[in-house]
mmCIF file of C-alpha atoms and ligand atoms in Angstrom:
data_model
loop_
_atom_site.group_PDB
_atom_site.id
_atom_site.type_symbol
_atom_site.label_atom_id
_atom_site.label_comp_id
_atom_site.label_asym_id
_atom_site.label_seq_id
_atom_site.Cartn_x
_atom_site.Cartn_y
_atom_site.Cartn_z
ATOM 1 C CA MET A 1 -9.920 -19.414 -41.703
ATOM 2 C CA ASP A 2 -6.006 -19.495 -39.869
ATOM 3 C CA ARG A 3 -6.134 -18.737 -35.853
ATOM 4 C CA GLN A 4 -5.928 -14.931 -36.647
ATOM 5 C CA LYS A 5 -8.186 -14.381 -38.534
ATOM 6 C CA ARG A 6 -10.191 -16.694 -36.046
ATOM 7 C CA ARG A 7 -9.986 -14.644 -33.148
ATOM 8 C CA LYS A 8 -9.731 -11.020 -35.312
ATOM 9 C CA LYS A 9 -13.276 -12.305 -35.823
ATOM 10 C CA SER A 10 -14.310 -13.678 -32.516
ATOM 11 C CA SER A 11 -12.943 -10.376 -31.048
ATOM 12 C CA ASN A 12 -15.487 -7.515 -33.796
ATOM 13 C CA LEU A 13 -18.169 -10.256 -32.398
ATOM 14 C CA HIS A 14 -17.379 -9.782 -28.691
ATOM 15 C CA PHE A 15 -17.760 -5.800 -29.658
ATOM 16 C CA ALA A 16 -20.392 -5.157 -31.164
ATOM 17 C CA LEU A 17 -22.524 -8.011 -28.553
ATOM 18 C CA ILE A 18 -21.282 -5.352 -26.320
ATOM 19 C CA TRP A 19 -22.275 -2.177 -28.029
ATOM 20 C CA THR A 20 -25.477 -3.335 -29.091
ATOM 21 C CA ALA A 21 -26.087 -4.144 -25.050
ATOM 22 C CA VAL A 22 -24.385 -1.291 -23.654
ATOM 23 C CA LEU A 23 -26.673 0.778 -26.384
ATOM 24 C CA ALA A 24 -30.194 -1.418 -25.378
ATOM 25 C CA ALA A 25 -28.983 -0.323 -21.850
ATOM 26 C CA SER A 26 -28.566 3.593 -22.553
ATOM 27 C CA LEU A 27 -31.865 3.389 -24.386
ATOM 28 C CA VAL A 28 -33.650 2.043 -21.589
ATOM 29 C CA GLY A 29 -32.164 4.448 -18.915
ATOM 30 C CA ILE A 30 -32.771 7.290 -21.059
ATOM 31 C CA SER A 31 -36.403 6.259 -21.024
ATOM 32 C CA ILE A 32 -36.886 5.370 -16.960
ATOM 33 C CA ALA A 33 -34.965 9.018 -16.768
ATOM 34 C CA HIS A 34 -37.851 10.143 -18.431
ATOM 35 C CA TYR A 35 -40.677 8.046 -18.496
ATOM 36 C CA GLY A 36 -40.251 7.314 -14.711
ATOM 37 C CA SER A 37 -39.661 3.527 -15.213
ATOM 38 C CA VAL A 38 -39.114 0.890 -17.550
ATOM 39 C CA PRO A 39 -41.570 1.612 -19.959
ATOM 40 C CA SER A 40 -43.856 -0.858 -21.631
ATOM 41 C CA TRP A 41 -42.093 -1.045 -25.166
ATOM 42 C CA ALA A 42 -39.046 -2.413 -22.979
ATOM 43 C CA LYS A 43 -40.753 -4.662 -20.823
ATOM 44 C CA ALA A 44 -42.534 -6.076 -24.381
ATOM 45 C CA ILE A 45 -38.841 -6.582 -26.002
ATOM 46 C CA ARG A 46 -37.120 -7.773 -22.729
ATOM 47 C CA GLY A 47 -40.701 -10.061 -21.934
ATOM 48 C CA HIS A 48 -40.820 -11.788 -25.953
ATOM 49 C CA PHE A 49 -37.289 -11.392 -26.883
ATOM 50 C CA LEU A 50 -34.496 -11.697 -24.140
ATOM 51 C CA LYS A 51 -36.418 -14.009 -21.916
ATOM 52 C CA GLY A 52 -39.340 -15.765 -24.165
ATOM 53 C CA PRO A 53 -43.485 -14.820 -23.567
ATOM 54 C CA VAL A 54 -44.941 -14.047 -21.046
ATOM 55 C CA ILE A 55 -49.278 -15.275 -19.805
ATOM 56 C CA CYS A 56 -50.933 -13.349 -17.450
ATOM 57 C CA ILE A 57 -53.296 -15.994 -15.767
ATOM 58 C CA ASP A 58 -56.031 -14.641 -13.457
ATOM 59 C CA ALA A 59 -58.228 -16.253 -11.120
ATOM 60 C CA GLY A 60 -61.369 -14.883 -11.058
ATOM 61 C CA HIS A 61 -63.537 -13.058 -7.847
ATOM 62 C CA GLY A 62 -61.282 -13.596 -5.104
ATOM 63 C CA GLY A 63 -61.743 -12.439 -0.876
ATOM 64 C CA ASP A 64 -64.781 -10.246 -0.826
ATOM 65 C CA ASP A 65 -66.460 -11.042 -3.888
ATOM 66 C CA THR A 66 -66.947 -15.614 -3.504
ATOM 67 C CA GLY A 67 -68.296 -15.359 -6.887
ATOM 68 C CA ALA A 68 -70.745 -17.442 -7.767
ATOM 69 C CA SER A 69 -71.736 -19.892 -5.614
ATOM 70 C CA SER A 70 -73.681 -23.989 -5.414
ATOM 71 C CA GLY A 71 -73.044 -26.398 -1.865
ATOM 72 C CA ASP A 72 -69.919 -26.187 -1.326
ATOM 73 C CA GLN A 73 -68.676 -25.041 -4.100
ATOM 74 C CA ILE A 74 -67.035 -21.666 -4.339
ATOM 75 C CA GLU A 75 -66.705 -20.073 -8.091
ATOM 76 C CA LYS A 76 -63.111 -17.862 -6.083
ATOM 77 C CA GLU A 77 -61.940 -20.993 -4.809
ATOM 78 C CA GLN A 78 -62.172 -23.113 -7.769
ATOM 79 C CA THR A 79 -61.112 -20.316 -10.487
ATOM 80 C CA LEU A 80 -58.425 -20.254 -7.826
ATOM 81 C CA LYS A 81 -56.900 -24.147 -7.652
ATOM 82 C CA ILE A 82 -57.305 -24.335 -12.122
ATOM 83 C CA ALA A 83 -55.845 -20.628 -12.266
ATOM 84 C CA GLN A 84 -52.470 -22.363 -9.944
ATOM 85 C CA LEU A 85 -52.505 -25.548 -12.069
ATOM 86 C CA VAL A 86 -51.896 -23.544 -15.194
ATOM 87 C CA ALA A 87 -49.533 -21.709 -14.198
ATOM 88 C CA ASP A 88 -47.747 -24.801 -12.886
ATOM 89 C CA ASP A 89 -47.533 -26.625 -15.782
ATOM 90 C CA LEU A 90 -46.797 -23.451 -18.150
ATOM 91 C CA GLU A 91 -43.670 -22.543 -16.159
ATOM 92 C CA SER A 92 -42.570 -26.136 -16.405
ATOM 93 C CA ASP A 93 -42.962 -25.771 -19.486
ATOM 94 C CA GLY A 94 -40.114 -22.508 -19.686
ATOM 95 C CA ILE A 95 -43.258 -19.720 -20.332
ATOM 96 C CA ARG A 96 -42.880 -17.252 -18.582
ATOM 97 C CA VAL A 97 -46.127 -16.900 -16.282
ATOM 98 C CA VAL A 98 -47.584 -13.882 -14.137
ATOM 99 C CA MET A 99 -51.132 -14.422 -11.694
ATOM 100 C CA THR A 100 -53.329 -11.375 -11.247
ATOM 101 C CA ARG A 101 -54.341 -13.095 -7.611
ATOM 102 C CA ASN A 102 -51.902 -16.204 -6.063
ATOM 103 C CA ASP A 103 -54.417 -16.293 -3.074
ATOM 104 C CA ASP A 104 -57.455 -15.362 -1.543
ATOM 105 C CA SER A 105 -57.178 -11.197 -2.100
ATOM 106 C CA THR A 106 -59.788 -8.961 -3.069
ATOM 107 C CA THR A 107 -58.752 -7.589 -6.858
ATOM 108 C CA SER A 108 -59.982 -5.212 -8.410
ATOM 109 C CA LEU A 109 -60.572 -5.679 -12.358
ATOM 110 C CA GLU A 110 -58.316 -2.525 -12.776
ATOM 111 C CA SER A 111 -55.525 -3.877 -10.696
ATOM 112 C CA ARG A 112 -55.830 -7.819 -13.265
ATOM 113 C CA VAL A 113 -56.201 -5.173 -16.302
ATOM 114 C CA GLN A 114 -52.427 -3.688 -14.811
ATOM 115 C CA THR A 115 -51.095 -6.706 -13.726
ATOM 116 C CA ALA A 116 -51.291 -8.066 -17.165
ATOM 117 C CA ASN A 117 -50.593 -4.586 -18.797
ATOM 118 C CA ASP A 118 -47.417 -4.497 -16.604
ATOM 119 C CA ALA A 119 -45.604 -7.319 -17.559
ATOM 120 C CA GLY A 120 -46.189 -6.356 -20.771
ATOM 121 C CA ALA A 121 -47.946 -9.857 -21.399
ATOM 122 C CA LEU A 122 -48.110 -11.813 -24.985
ATOM 123 C CA GLY A 123 -51.744 -12.644 -23.360
ATOM 124 C CA PHE A 124 -53.746 -12.743 -21.021
ATOM 125 C CA VAL A 125 -56.306 -15.994 -19.737
ATOM 126 C CA SER A 126 -59.285 -15.286 -17.341
ATOM 127 C CA ILE A 127 -60.650 -18.428 -15.297
ATOM 128 C CA HIS A 128 -63.857 -18.569 -14.135
ATOM 129 C CA ARG A 129 -67.149 -20.875 -13.232
ATOM 130 C CA ASN A 130 -70.487 -20.062 -14.602
ATOM 131 C CA MET A 131 -74.070 -20.668 -12.368
ATOM 132 C CA TYR A 132 -77.093 -21.310 -13.876
ATOM 133 C CA ASN A 133 -80.883 -20.806 -11.941
ATOM 134 C CA GLY A 134 -83.249 -21.323 -14.048
ATOM 135 C CA THR A 135 -85.068 -24.887 -14.830
ATOM 136 C CA LYS A 136 -83.798 -26.954 -17.326
ATOM 137 C CA THR A 137 -81.652 -30.167 -16.392
ATOM 138 C CA ASP A 138 -78.953 -30.346 -18.696
ATOM 139 C CA VAL A 139 -77.374 -26.223 -19.172
ATOM 140 C CA LYS A 140 -73.227 -27.371 -18.998
ATOM 141 C CA GLY A 141 -70.139 -27.543 -20.780
ATOM 142 C CA VAL A 142 -67.949 -24.697 -21.672
ATOM 143 C CA GLU A 143 -67.988 -21.095 -23.675
ATOM 144 C CA ILE A 144 -65.054 -18.611 -23.643
ATOM 145 C CA TRP A 145 -65.696 -15.196 -24.511
ATOM 146 C CA THR A 146 -63.504 -12.405 -26.261
ATOM 147 C CA SER A 147 -63.855 -9.369 -27.736
ATOM 148 C CA HIS A 148 -67.430 -8.317 -29.598
ATOM 149 C CA ASP A 149 -65.547 -7.547 -32.669
ATOM 150 C CA GLY A 150 -62.846 -9.230 -32.691
ATOM 151 C CA GLU A 151 -59.998 -6.278 -32.362
ATOM 152 C CA ALA A 152 -58.794 -7.856 -29.745
ATOM 153 C CA GLY A 153 -57.245 -10.760 -31.580
ATOM 154 C CA GLY A 154 -58.346 -13.109 -28.765
ATOM 155 C CA THR A 155 -60.772 -15.786 -30.951
ATOM 156 C CA GLU A 156 -57.492 -18.249 -32.341
ATOM 157 C CA LEU A 157 -57.028 -17.981 -28.554
ATOM 158 C CA ALA A 158 -60.324 -19.066 -27.310
ATOM 159 C CA ARG A 159 -60.667 -21.543 -30.327
ATOM 160 C CA LEU A 160 -57.184 -23.479 -29.854
ATOM 161 C CA VAL A 161 -58.044 -23.274 -25.559
ATOM 162 C CA LEU A 162 -61.764 -24.116 -26.434
ATOM 163 C CA LYS A 163 -60.035 -27.184 -29.094
ATOM 164 C CA ARG A 164 -57.930 -29.224 -26.302
ATOM 165 C CA LEU A 165 -60.306 -28.660 -23.629
ATOM 166 C CA THR A 166 -63.296 -30.552 -25.757
ATOM 167 C CA ASP A 167 -60.405 -33.048 -26.965
ATOM 168 C CA THR A 168 -60.171 -34.059 -23.335
ATOM 169 C CA GLY A 169 -64.083 -35.882 -24.090
ATOM 170 C CA TYR A 170 -65.212 -34.776 -21.097
ATOM 171 C CA VAL A 171 -65.918 -31.249 -21.860
ATOM 172 C CA THR A 172 -68.970 -29.899 -23.915
ATOM 173 C CA SER A 173 -68.880 -27.187 -25.617
ATOM 174 C CA ARG A 174 -70.848 -23.982 -25.364
ATOM 175 C CA GLY A 175 -68.954 -22.384 -28.446
ATOM 176 C CA ILE A 176 -66.834 -18.903 -28.564
ATOM 177 C CA LYS A 177 -68.646 -16.299 -27.123
ATOM 178 C CA GLY A 178 -68.115 -11.849 -28.114
ATOM 179 C CA GLY A 179 -68.918 -8.901 -25.823
ATOM 180 C CA SER A 180 -70.697 -10.189 -22.292
ATOM 181 C CA MET A 181 -74.011 -12.523 -20.889
ATOM 182 C CA ASP A 182 -75.770 -8.688 -20.448
ATOM 183 C CA ASP A 183 -74.105 -7.157 -23.834
ATOM 184 C CA PRO A 184 -73.294 -9.236 -26.841
ATOM 185 C CA ASP A 185 -71.743 -5.471 -27.926
ATOM 186 C CA THR A 186 -70.164 -4.385 -24.693
ATOM 187 C CA ASP A 187 -66.989 -6.727 -24.061
ATOM 188 C CA TYR A 188 -66.255 -7.805 -20.351
ATOM 189 C CA TYR A 189 -63.839 -5.653 -18.291
ATOM 190 C CA VAL A 190 -60.577 -7.497 -18.395
ATOM 191 C CA ILE A 191 -60.814 -8.059 -22.103
ATOM 192 C CA ARG A 192 -61.416 -4.797 -22.946
ATOM 193 C CA ASN A 193 -58.978 -2.882 -20.793
ATOM 194 C CA THR A 194 -55.933 -5.243 -21.487
ATOM 195 C CA GLN A 195 -53.520 -4.759 -24.415
ATOM 196 C CA MET A 196 -53.037 -8.178 -25.499
ATOM 197 C CA PRO A 197 -55.371 -11.162 -27.066
ATOM 198 C CA SER A 198 -58.065 -11.863 -24.271
ATOM 199 C CA ILE A 199 -60.033 -14.507 -23.190
ATOM 200 C CA LEU A 200 -62.244 -15.355 -20.135
ATOM 201 C CA ILE A 201 -62.784 -19.160 -19.632
ATOM 202 C CA GLU A 202 -66.618 -20.076 -18.399
ATOM 203 C CA LEU A 203 -65.237 -23.187 -17.000
ATOM 204 C CA GLY A 204 -69.029 -24.984 -16.838
ATOM 205 C CA PHE A 205 -71.154 -24.470 -14.752
ATOM 206 C CA LEU A 206 -71.469 -24.762 -10.521
ATOM 207 C CA SER A 207 -75.276 -25.469 -10.918
ATOM 208 C CA SER A 208 -74.231 -29.188 -13.281
ATOM 209 C CA GLU A 209 -72.537 -32.479 -11.767
ATOM 210 C CA ASP A 210 -71.629 -33.240 -14.797
ATOM 211 C CA ASP A 211 -69.357 -29.916 -14.860
ATOM 212 C CA ARG A 212 -68.484 -30.728 -11.622
ATOM 213 C CA ALA A 213 -65.872 -33.615 -12.526
ATOM 214 C CA MET A 214 -63.608 -31.021 -14.636
ATOM 215 C CA VAL A 215 -62.711 -29.014 -11.655
ATOM 216 C CA GLU A 216 -62.174 -31.552 -8.829
ATOM 217 C CA GLU A 217 -61.613 -34.725 -10.230
ATOM 218 C CA TYR A 218 -60.056 -34.109 -13.529
ATOM 219 C CA ALA A 219 -58.667 -30.836 -13.030
ATOM 220 C CA ASP A 220 -55.657 -31.770 -13.680
ATOM 221 C CA VAL A 221 -56.654 -32.447 -17.091
ATOM 222 C CA THR A 222 -58.621 -29.734 -17.062
ATOM 223 C CA ALA A 223 -55.323 -27.437 -16.681
ATOM 224 C CA ARG A 224 -53.227 -29.151 -18.653
ATOM 225 C CA ALA A 225 -55.690 -28.771 -21.696
ATOM 226 C CA ILE A 226 -56.084 -25.381 -21.157
ATOM 227 C CA ALA A 227 -52.071 -24.662 -21.302
ATOM 228 C CA ASP A 228 -51.744 -26.647 -24.204
ATOM 229 C CA GLY A 229 -53.941 -24.590 -25.890
ATOM 230 C CA ILE A 230 -52.014 -21.214 -24.540
ATOM 231 C CA GLU A 231 -48.808 -23.425 -25.436
ATOM 232 C CA ASP A 232 -50.075 -23.719 -29.389
ATOM 233 C CA TRP A 233 -51.636 -20.355 -29.309
ATOM 234 C CA ILE A 234 -47.814 -18.998 -28.416
ATOM 235 C CA SER A 235 -46.113 -21.473 -30.683
ATOM 236 C CA GLU A 236 -48.774 -20.129 -33.848
ATOM 237 C CA GLN A 237 -47.517 -16.111 -32.495
ATOM 238 C CA THR A 238 -43.754 -17.572 -32.425
ATOM 239 C CA GLU A 239 -44.328 -18.458 -36.372
ATOM 240 C CA THR A 240 -46.448 -15.875 -37.626
ATOM 241 C CA GLU A 241 -43.861 -13.074 -36.012
ATOM 242 C CA SER A 242 -40.314 -15.174 -37.552
ATOM 243 C CA THR A 243 -42.325 -15.553 -40.641
ATOM 244 C CA THR A 244 -42.692 -11.731 -41.359
HETATM 245 ZN ZN1 ZN B 1 -66.801 -15.420 -12.663
#
């Protein structure tokens, strides 16, 4: 191709790119004028295609709601610690993260769901710790909750995160569960109301000395395993997207 043609082709490409940008900006502008805010589809496009996926990390409890406690272990503190480590790991790998709370503030379930939905997150990961008050001494391990009917699409995300956790060698799996502790047919609020695949990790028992290690001396490894599971899942989503 001679230089003249090459220049012409390149200016055509620029022209097309500029018009695509103008068209996209107009569509978003019209939608803002119409709906009063950036519509969710525009956020999703912006999130997934222009800058890569967003993952919402939810540190369970917070503020007035301490969650469970056992001796000096307080659930709301441990969930925030692990959530922040997971977020750091994801961000250092170029994945955008929104957190439902990043300090000890009281955070309603509604606000957690809204944070995830407003961000157009690709996936939602809630972090909790479990508590056992019975007489057995060997109750320990991680269980991951998702929707009972599989409709929310969290089962694969749960499977990959649980696999990475058990791969550490010190995590016992209690499996993937649907619904909630009180009712196997009713999902947890955050699972039920988020618009993307969502999971709730019960990261071991406050009542288990063995499980304590996963949020104390092995906290970094535990967080890295959760981040790796999420990244495995993102890769699967991206592959599915490009082959369909
Ligand atoms: Zn909890």
